[in-house]
Amino acid sequence: MTTSRETSVAATVAALSDIVGPQACLTAADDTATYTTDYRKLYHGQAIAVVLPANTDEVSRVMAWCYQHDISVVPQGGNTSLMGGAVPDASGNAVIINLKRMNRVLEVDAVNDTMTVQAGVTLHAARAAAEEATRLFPLRIGSEGSCQIGGNLSTNAGGTAVLRYGNMRDLVLGVEAVLPDGRIYSGLRGLRKDNTGYDLKQLFVGSEGTLGIITAAVLKLMPLPRASSVAFVAVANPAAAVSLLGEAKKTAGQSVTAFELISRPALDLVLAYLGGMKSPMEGAHDWMVLIELTSGSAAESLDQTMVQVLEAGMESGLVLDAAIAASGADAQNFWRIREEISDAQTRTGGSIKCDVSVPLSRIANFIAEASAAVLALEPSARMVVYGHMGDGNVHFNPLRPADRDSKEFLAAHYKTISHAVDSLAHAAGGSISAEHGIGVAKRDDLARFKTPVELELMWQIKRALDPKNLLNPAKVLPAQ
Ligand code: 2HG
Ligand code: ZN
């Protein structure tokens, strides 16, 4: 005997297969497993089907069908979210739309300095296409080989070059998105000036697929850097790092492209994870920064500028030691140490991720207060604190003590530690999610940190675009 649910699942699969073709409508558990679980394997869900549309029209038809039949849809790009934003819940009632087949670079307009891409283009492929036209697409994040432009936009991704170029919100000029009922918002314009009312494209940026599915975008391109200098620098403490950043901006101006903080436990963890790799500096230091200067002019000697910054820092006691990359390979190794910290934590397990930002003027104080709060709760926690200090954004990720089981540590401390850290960030005028978004992981916390007016406005926008609450339901917005 078949139940009515089985009948409706079968009807859904048949209808979606008709739209995208049977090969692109996956239902077998083996085929859907990588889509129903996030890459860190922390969030596990189920889906009626995973559909892989080939174009915007197919996305639109899938959405329209699901809307008419009250079926939830979870949009998905490279599935690299740290917040569980791209996987469905365990009910098995949703359809996943994964954009990976929509992976064409549609146009590179070198005169307009723009690039039009489908949402499923990986960040790596987008950067490579820009480089072929001697341009830079400047978003830089560790997952660039897997993450996709659609996901970068819908989470307003940041990364290690925001200080110079801004985050995804600043790098997009136009968006095409399919609305929950299947209508298409066509805003693929490459204009730097367009004051014709509400900036609708920005509604879809950072809304984590709750308002529409981004299917294509026009992105800004920049001049390709022709000179660079990268240094690994030991600083006295986070306050010294902030002062050194001021010094670097004064001396190197716009060239300051990245300014990343790394605590000693973060360095120790990643060096252990990477095996053969050594610290760029002799001796152990509690706090380090990775500084990158870049310029579009090959004539500039940025190593000289870097030396000037570091000498000034040494004279004023901010800098304890420093290594300037002597070659491209050195620079790559310095960066590798920074980029792999996240995976080193995933591998170790038992990391409490707080992706917070506070005004730069308060960041050193915040780090001191939050560290004291965590150590009061768990004196042996490893203080993996690192990230985009130049943007006022730290990944404040206390890690389980080496001799403690990860599940047991998270069960004992996840809530208390993340609440303590988030509350201190909020009290310092900061944000509880600087760049990773909200997804499901921070959804309930949002209710504590947004004002009632903010929450109400968010729900009003959600209802206006998605009146049936079918698109990425139970993500971002706390239940009302
Ligand atoms: C990074 O900056 C990423 O490396 C990941 O944003 C941070 O894993 C993290 O907490
Ligand atoms: Zn980051």
Coordinates of C-alpha atoms and ligand atoms in Angstrom, one line a residue:
M1 CA 0.0 0.0 0.0
T2 CA 1.4 3.5 -0.8
T3 CA 0.7 6.4 1.6
S4 CA -0.4 9.8 0.3
R5 CA 3.1 11.2 1.3
E6 CA 4.8 8.5 -0.9
T7 CA 2.4 9.5 -3.7
S8 CA 3.3 13.2 -3.4
V9 CA 7.0 12.4 -3.2
A10 CA 6.8 10.3 -6.3
A11 CA 4.8 13.1 -8.1
T12 CA 7.3 15.7 -7.0
V13 CA 10.3 13.6 -8.3
A14 CA 8.5 13.0 -11.6
A15 CA 7.7 16.7 -12.1
L16 CA 11.2 17.8 -11.2
S17 CA 12.8 15.1 -13.4
D18 CA 10.6 16.4 -16.2
I19 CA 12.0 19.9 -15.8
V20 CA 15.8 19.2 -15.2
G21 CA 16.0 15.7 -16.8
P22 CA 16.2 12.5 -14.8
Q23 CA 20.0 12.5 -14.6
A24 CA 19.9 15.9 -12.8
C25 CA 17.2 14.9 -10.2
L26 CA 19.0 12.8 -7.6
T27 CA 17.1 10.7 -5.1
A28 CA 19.2 7.7 -4.1
A29 CA 20.8 8.1 -0.7
D30 CA 24.3 7.5 -2.1
D31 CA 23.8 10.2 -4.6
T32 CA 22.3 12.8 -2.2
A33 CA 24.6 12.3 0.8
T34 CA 27.1 15.0 -0.1
Y35 CA 24.3 17.5 -0.5
T36 CA 22.4 16.7 2.7
T37 CA 25.4 17.1 5.0
D38 CA 27.7 20.1 5.3
Y39 CA 31.4 19.7 4.6
R40 CA 32.4 19.6 8.3
K41 CA 29.8 16.9 8.8
L42 CA 28.1 18.7 11.6
Y43 CA 24.7 19.2 10.1
H44 CA 22.8 16.3 8.6
G45 CA 19.5 16.6 6.8
Q46 CA 17.3 14.8 4.3
A47 CA 15.7 15.8 1.0
I48 CA 13.0 14.6 -1.3
A49 CA 15.4 15.2 -4.1
V50 CA 18.5 17.1 -5.1
V51 CA 18.0 18.9 -8.4
L52 CA 20.8 20.2 -10.6
P53 CA 19.3 22.7 -13.0
A54 CA 21.2 23.7 -16.1
N55 CA 19.9 27.3 -16.5
T56 CA 17.8 30.0 -14.9
D57 CA 14.6 28.9 -16.7
E58 CA 14.9 25.5 -15.1
V59 CA 15.5 27.0 -11.7
S60 CA 12.4 29.1 -12.2
R61 CA 10.2 26.2 -13.3
V62 CA 11.4 24.1 -10.3
M63 CA 10.6 26.9 -7.9
A64 CA 7.2 27.6 -9.5
W65 CA 6.3 23.9 -9.2
C66 CA 7.5 23.7 -5.5
Y67 CA 5.6 26.9 -4.7
Q68 CA 2.4 25.7 -6.2
H69 CA 2.7 22.5 -4.2
D70 CA 3.9 24.0 -0.9
I71 CA 7.3 22.3 -1.0
S72 CA 10.3 23.9 0.7
V73 CA 13.4 24.6 -1.2
V74 CA 17.0 24.8 0.1
P75 CA 19.4 26.6 -2.3
Q76 CA 22.9 25.3 -2.3
G77 CA 26.3 26.3 -3.8
G78 CA 29.6 24.7 -2.8
N79 CA 28.1 23.6 0.5
T80 CA 31.0 25.1 2.5
S81 CA 28.8 27.1 5.0
L82 CA 30.1 27.0 8.5
M83 CA 26.7 27.8 9.9
G84 CA 24.6 24.9 8.4
G85 CA 23.0 27.4 6.1
A86 CA 22.9 25.2 3.0
V87 CA 21.6 21.9 4.2
P88 CA 18.0 20.9 4.8
D89 CA 16.5 19.8 8.1
A90 CA 15.9 16.2 9.0
S91 CA 12.2 16.2 8.0
G92 CA 13.0 15.1 4.4
N93 CA 10.3 17.5 3.1
A94 CA 12.5 19.9 1.2
V95 CA 14.0 19.9 -2.3
I96 CA 17.7 21.0 -2.6
I97 CA 18.5 23.1 -5.7
N98 CA 22.3 22.9 -6.2
L99 CA 23.6 25.4 -8.8
K100 CA 26.8 23.6 -9.7
R101 CA 25.9 22.9 -13.3
M102 CA 25.4 26.6 -13.9
N103 CA 29.1 27.2 -14.0
R104 CA 29.7 29.4 -17.0
V105 CA 31.5 32.7 -17.1
L106 CA 29.2 34.6 -19.4
E107 CA 31.2 37.7 -20.1
V108 CA 34.4 39.5 -19.1
D109 CA 34.1 43.2 -20.0
A110 CA 37.7 44.5 -19.6
V111 CA 36.7 48.0 -20.6
N112 CA 33.9 48.2 -18.0
D113 CA 36.0 46.2 -15.5
T114 CA 33.2 43.8 -14.9
M115 CA 32.5 40.1 -15.2
T116 CA 29.2 38.3 -15.6
V117 CA 29.0 34.8 -14.2
Q118 CA 26.5 32.2 -13.5
A119 CA 26.0 31.4 -9.8
G120 CA 27.6 28.0 -9.9
V121 CA 31.0 29.3 -11.0
T122 CA 33.6 28.5 -8.3
L123 CA 35.4 31.4 -6.8
H124 CA 38.6 29.9 -8.1
A125 CA 37.3 29.8 -11.7
A126 CA 36.0 33.4 -11.4
R127 CA 39.4 34.6 -10.2
A128 CA 41.1 32.6 -13.0
A129 CA 38.8 34.1 -15.7
A130 CA 39.5 37.6 -14.4
E131 CA 43.3 36.9 -14.4
E132 CA 43.1 35.8 -18.0
A133 CA 41.9 39.3 -18.8
T134 CA 44.7 40.7 -16.6
R135 CA 42.2 41.7 -14.0
L136 CA 41.6 40.8 -10.4
F137 CA 38.4 39.5 -8.8
P138 CA 39.6 40.2 -5.3
L139 CA 37.5 38.0 -3.0
R140 CA 39.9 35.6 -1.3
I141 CA 38.8 32.8 1.0
G142 CA 40.3 29.4 1.9
S143 CA 37.5 27.4 0.3
E144 CA 37.8 29.1 -3.2
G145 CA 38.2 25.7 -5.0
S146 CA 34.7 24.6 -3.8
C147 CA 32.7 27.6 -2.9
Q148 CA 30.6 29.2 -5.6
I149 CA 29.8 32.8 -6.5
G150 CA 26.1 32.3 -5.7
G151 CA 27.0 31.2 -2.2
N152 CA 29.6 33.9 -1.8
L153 CA 26.9 36.5 -2.6
S154 CA 24.1 35.0 -0.6
T155 CA 26.4 34.9 2.5
N156 CA 28.1 38.2 1.7
A157 CA 31.4 36.4 2.0
G158 CA 34.5 38.4 3.3
G159 CA 37.9 36.8 3.7
T160 CA 41.4 38.1 3.7
A161 CA 41.3 41.0 1.3
V162 CA 38.3 42.9 2.7
L163 CA 40.5 45.6 4.2
R164 CA 41.4 46.7 0.7
Y165 CA 38.5 45.7 -1.5
G166 CA 35.5 45.2 0.7
N167 CA 33.2 42.1 1.0
M168 CA 30.9 40.6 -1.6
R169 CA 28.3 43.4 -1.1
D170 CA 30.9 45.8 -2.3
L171 CA 32.0 43.7 -5.2
V172 CA 28.7 43.2 -6.9
L173 CA 27.0 45.4 -9.5
G174 CA 24.1 43.3 -10.6
V175 CA 22.2 40.2 -9.7
E176 CA 19.7 37.8 -11.3
A177 CA 17.6 35.9 -8.8
V178 CA 14.7 33.5 -9.0
L179 CA 12.0 34.4 -6.4
P180 CA 10.2 31.8 -4.3
D181 CA 7.2 31.7 -6.7
G182 CA 9.4 31.2 -9.8
R183 CA 9.4 34.8 -11.0
I184 CA 12.8 36.1 -12.2
Y185 CA 14.3 39.3 -10.9
S186 CA 16.6 40.4 -13.7
G187 CA 19.1 42.9 -12.5
L188 CA 22.2 41.9 -14.4
R189 CA 23.4 45.5 -14.9
G190 CA 27.1 46.5 -14.8
L191 CA 26.5 50.1 -13.6
R192 CA 28.6 51.9 -11.0
K193 CA 25.9 54.5 -10.7
D194 CA 22.2 53.7 -10.7
N195 CA 20.0 55.7 -8.4
T196 CA 16.7 54.4 -9.5
G197 CA 15.0 53.6 -6.2
Y198 CA 15.6 50.7 -3.8
D199 CA 18.8 48.7 -4.4
L200 CA 16.9 45.4 -4.9
K201 CA 20.0 43.3 -5.7
Q202 CA 21.4 44.0 -2.2
L203 CA 18.3 42.3 -0.7
F204 CA 19.6 39.0 -2.0
V205 CA 23.2 39.6 -0.9
G206 CA 23.7 38.2 2.6
S207 CA 20.1 36.9 2.9
E208 CA 21.4 33.3 2.8
G209 CA 19.0 32.1 0.2
T210 CA 15.9 33.0 2.2
L211 CA 14.5 35.6 -0.3
G212 CA 15.5 34.2 -3.7
I213 CA 18.0 32.0 -5.4
I214 CA 20.8 34.0 -7.1
T215 CA 21.4 32.5 -10.5
A216 CA 23.9 35.0 -12.0
A217 CA 25.8 38.2 -11.1
V218 CA 27.8 41.1 -12.5
L219 CA 31.0 41.4 -10.5
K220 CA 33.5 44.3 -10.2
L221 CA 37.1 43.7 -11.5
M222 CA 40.2 45.5 -10.2
P223 CA 43.7 46.0 -11.6
L224 CA 45.9 43.0 -11.1
P225 CA 48.6 43.5 -8.5
R226 CA 52.1 43.9 -10.0
A227 CA 54.0 44.2 -6.8
S228 CA 53.6 42.8 -3.3
S229 CA 55.3 42.2 0.0
V230 CA 54.2 39.8 2.7
A231 CA 55.6 39.7 6.2
F232 CA 55.0 37.5 9.3
V233 CA 55.4 39.7 12.3
A234 CA 55.5 39.0 16.1
V235 CA 53.8 41.8 18.0
A236 CA 53.7 42.5 21.7
N237 CA 49.9 42.0 22.1
P238 CA 46.7 42.7 20.2
A239 CA 46.8 46.4 21.1
A240 CA 50.3 46.6 19.5
A241 CA 48.8 44.9 16.4
V242 CA 46.2 47.6 16.1
S243 CA 48.8 50.4 16.5
L244 CA 51.0 48.6 13.9
L245 CA 48.0 48.6 11.5
G246 CA 47.7 52.4 12.0
E247 CA 51.4 52.7 11.2
A248 CA 51.0 50.6 8.1
K249 CA 48.1 52.6 6.8
K250 CA 50.0 55.8 7.4
T251 CA 53.1 54.6 5.5
A252 CA 51.6 52.3 2.9
G253 CA 48.1 53.8 2.5
Q254 CA 45.9 51.8 0.1
S255 CA 48.6 49.2 -0.4
V256 CA 47.6 47.5 2.9
T257 CA 45.7 44.6 1.5
A258 CA 45.6 42.2 4.4
F259 CA 46.3 42.4 8.1
E260 CA 45.6 39.1 9.8
L261 CA 46.0 38.3 13.5
I262 CA 47.3 34.9 14.6
S263 CA 47.5 33.8 18.3
R264 CA 50.1 31.3 19.4
P265 CA 47.7 28.4 20.0
A266 CA 46.4 29.0 16.4
L267 CA 49.9 28.8 15.0
D268 CA 50.8 25.7 17.1
L269 CA 47.7 23.9 15.9
V270 CA 48.3 24.6 12.2
L271 CA 52.0 23.7 12.3
A272 CA 51.1 20.4 14.0
Y273 CA 48.4 19.9 11.3
L274 CA 50.7 20.8 8.4
G275 CA 53.6 18.5 9.5
G276 CA 56.8 19.6 7.8
M277 CA 56.0 23.4 7.8
K278 CA 58.0 25.6 10.1
S279 CA 57.1 29.0 11.7
P280 CA 58.5 31.8 9.6
M281 CA 60.2 33.2 12.8
E282 CA 62.6 31.7 15.3
G283 CA 61.3 31.7 18.8
A284 CA 57.8 31.5 20.2
H285 CA 55.5 34.6 20.3
D286 CA 52.1 34.9 21.8
W287 CA 50.7 37.1 19.0
M288 CA 51.6 37.5 15.4
V289 CA 50.2 39.3 12.3
L290 CA 50.5 38.5 8.6
I291 CA 50.7 41.7 6.6
E292 CA 50.3 41.9 2.9
L293 CA 51.0 45.0 0.8
T294 CA 50.1 45.1 -2.9
S295 CA 50.2 47.6 -5.7
G296 CA 49.1 47.8 -9.3
S297 CA 52.4 49.5 -10.1
A298 CA 55.4 47.2 -10.8
A299 CA 57.7 50.2 -10.2
E300 CA 56.9 50.3 -6.5
S301 CA 59.2 48.5 -4.1
L302 CA 56.8 47.3 -1.5
D303 CA 59.5 45.4 0.5
Q304 CA 61.1 48.8 1.2
T305 CA 57.8 50.1 2.4
M306 CA 57.3 47.0 4.5
V307 CA 60.7 47.5 6.1
Q308 CA 59.8 51.1 6.9
V309 CA 56.6 50.0 8.6
L310 CA 58.4 47.3 10.6
E311 CA 61.3 49.5 11.6
A312 CA 58.9 52.1 12.9
G313 CA 57.1 49.3 14.7
M314 CA 60.3 48.0 16.3
E315 CA 61.4 51.5 17.4
S316 CA 58.1 52.0 19.2
G317 CA 58.2 48.5 20.8
L318 CA 55.1 47.2 18.8
V319 CA 57.1 44.7 16.8
L320 CA 59.2 42.0 18.5
D321 CA 60.4 40.1 15.4
A322 CA 59.6 39.8 11.8
A323 CA 60.2 37.8 8.6
I324 CA 59.6 39.3 5.2
A325 CA 58.9 36.7 2.4
A326 CA 62.0 36.6 0.2
S327 CA 60.2 34.8 -2.7
G328 CA 56.8 34.0 -4.0
A329 CA 57.2 30.5 -2.5
D330 CA 57.9 32.1 0.9
A331 CA 54.8 34.3 0.6
Q332 CA 52.7 31.3 -0.3
N333 CA 54.0 29.4 2.7
F334 CA 53.1 32.3 5.0
W335 CA 49.7 32.4 3.6
R336 CA 49.3 28.6 3.8
I337 CA 49.9 28.8 7.5
R338 CA 47.1 31.4 7.8
E339 CA 44.6 29.7 5.4
E340 CA 44.9 26.2 7.0
I341 CA 44.0 27.2 10.5
S342 CA 40.3 26.6 9.8
D343 CA 40.9 23.0 8.6
A344 CA 43.3 22.3 11.4
Q345 CA 40.4 23.0 13.8
T346 CA 38.0 20.9 11.8
R347 CA 40.5 18.0 12.0
T348 CA 41.1 18.4 15.7
G349 CA 37.4 18.8 16.6
G350 CA 35.9 20.6 19.6
S351 CA 36.1 24.1 18.3
I352 CA 33.6 26.8 19.5
K353 CA 33.4 29.2 16.6
C354 CA 32.6 32.8 17.4
D355 CA 33.0 34.9 14.3
V356 CA 32.7 38.4 15.8
S357 CA 33.5 41.9 14.8
V358 CA 33.9 45.0 16.9
P359 CA 35.1 48.5 16.1
L360 CA 38.9 48.4 15.7
S361 CA 39.3 50.9 18.5
R362 CA 37.8 48.3 20.9
I363 CA 39.2 45.0 19.6
A364 CA 42.2 44.6 21.9
N365 CA 40.1 45.2 24.9
F366 CA 37.5 42.8 23.6
I367 CA 40.1 40.0 23.1
A368 CA 41.4 40.5 26.6
E369 CA 37.9 40.4 28.2
A370 CA 36.6 37.5 26.1
S371 CA 39.8 35.5 26.7
A372 CA 39.4 36.0 30.5
A373 CA 35.7 35.0 30.3
V374 CA 36.5 31.8 28.4
L375 CA 39.4 30.8 30.7
A376 CA 37.3 31.4 33.7
L377 CA 34.9 28.7 32.3
E378 CA 37.6 26.4 31.1
P379 CA 41.1 27.2 32.2
S380 CA 42.7 24.7 29.8
A381 CA 40.9 25.9 26.6
R382 CA 43.3 26.6 23.8
M383 CA 42.7 30.2 22.7
V384 CA 42.6 29.8 18.9
V385 CA 42.1 33.5 18.1
Y386 CA 42.9 34.7 14.6
G387 CA 41.5 36.4 11.6
H388 CA 40.8 39.6 9.8
M389 CA 42.0 42.1 12.4
G390 CA 42.2 44.9 9.8
D391 CA 38.4 44.6 9.5
G392 CA 37.8 44.4 13.2
N393 CA 36.9 40.8 12.7
V394 CA 38.3 38.0 14.8
H395 CA 37.6 34.3 14.6
F396 CA 37.5 33.8 18.4
N397 CA 37.5 30.0 18.5
P398 CA 38.3 28.4 21.9
L399 CA 39.4 24.8 21.3
R400 CA 39.0 21.8 23.5
P401 CA 42.0 21.1 25.9
A402 CA 44.3 18.5 24.1
D403 CA 43.3 15.7 26.6
R404 CA 39.6 16.3 26.4
D405 CA 37.0 14.6 24.2
S406 CA 35.5 16.9 21.6
K407 CA 31.8 15.9 22.0
E408 CA 32.1 16.2 25.8
F409 CA 33.8 19.6 25.6
L410 CA 31.2 21.0 23.2
A411 CA 28.3 19.6 25.3
A412 CA 29.8 21.2 28.4
H413 CA 30.8 24.5 27.0
Y414 CA 29.4 25.4 23.6
K415 CA 26.5 27.4 24.8
T416 CA 28.1 29.1 27.8
I417 CA 31.3 30.0 26.0
S418 CA 29.6 31.3 22.8
H419 CA 27.1 33.3 24.7
A420 CA 29.8 34.9 26.9
V421 CA 31.9 35.8 23.8
D422 CA 28.9 37.0 21.8
S423 CA 27.6 39.1 24.7
L424 CA 31.0 40.8 25.1
A425 CA 31.2 41.5 21.4
H426 CA 27.6 42.9 21.4
A427 CA 28.4 45.1 24.4
A428 CA 31.4 46.5 22.6
G429 CA 29.2 47.6 19.7
G430 CA 30.0 44.5 17.7
S431 CA 28.4 41.8 15.7
I432 CA 27.9 38.1 16.5
S433 CA 28.5 37.1 12.9
A434 CA 31.0 39.2 11.0
E435 CA 31.3 37.2 7.9
H436 CA 30.0 33.6 8.3
G437 CA 26.3 34.5 8.4
I438 CA 23.6 33.0 10.6
G439 CA 22.3 29.8 9.0
V440 CA 20.9 27.5 11.7
A441 CA 23.9 27.8 14.0
K442 CA 23.3 31.4 15.1
R443 CA 19.6 31.7 14.4
D444 CA 18.3 31.5 17.9
D445 CA 21.1 33.9 19.1
L446 CA 20.0 36.5 16.6
A447 CA 16.8 36.9 18.7
R448 CA 18.9 38.0 21.6
F449 CA 21.0 40.5 19.8
K450 CA 18.7 42.2 17.2
T451 CA 16.2 44.8 18.3
P452 CA 12.5 44.0 18.0
V453 CA 12.3 46.5 15.2
E454 CA 15.1 44.9 13.3
L455 CA 13.6 41.5 13.7
E456 CA 10.1 42.7 12.6
L457 CA 11.6 44.4 9.5
M458 CA 13.4 41.3 8.6
W459 CA 10.2 39.2 8.9
Q460 CA 8.3 41.8 6.9
I461 CA 10.8 41.6 4.0
K462 CA 10.7 37.8 4.2
R463 CA 6.9 37.7 4.1
A464 CA 6.8 40.1 1.2
L465 CA 9.1 38.0 -1.0
D466 CA 8.3 34.5 0.4
P467 CA 4.7 34.6 1.8
K468 CA 4.6 30.9 2.2
N469 CA 7.9 30.7 4.0
L470 CA 9.2 28.0 1.7
L471 CA 12.6 29.2 0.8
N472 CA 15.4 28.0 3.1
P473 CA 12.9 27.9 5.9
A474 CA 14.2 28.0 9.5
K475 CA 17.4 29.7 8.5
V476 CA 18.6 33.1 9.6
L477 CA 15.3 34.4 11.0
P478 CA 14.5 33.4 14.6
A479 CA 11.0 31.8 14.9
Q480 CA 8.4 34.4 15.8
Ligands
2HG1 C1 38.9 32.0 7.8 O1 39.1 33.2 7.9 C2 37.5 31.5 7.6 O2 39.8 31.2 7.8 C3 37.1 30.3 8.5 O3 36.6 32.5 7.7 C4 37.2 30.7 10.0 O4 37.0 28.4 10.6 C5 36.8 29.6 10.9 O5 36.4 29.9 12.0
ZN2 ZN 37.5 34.4 8.0

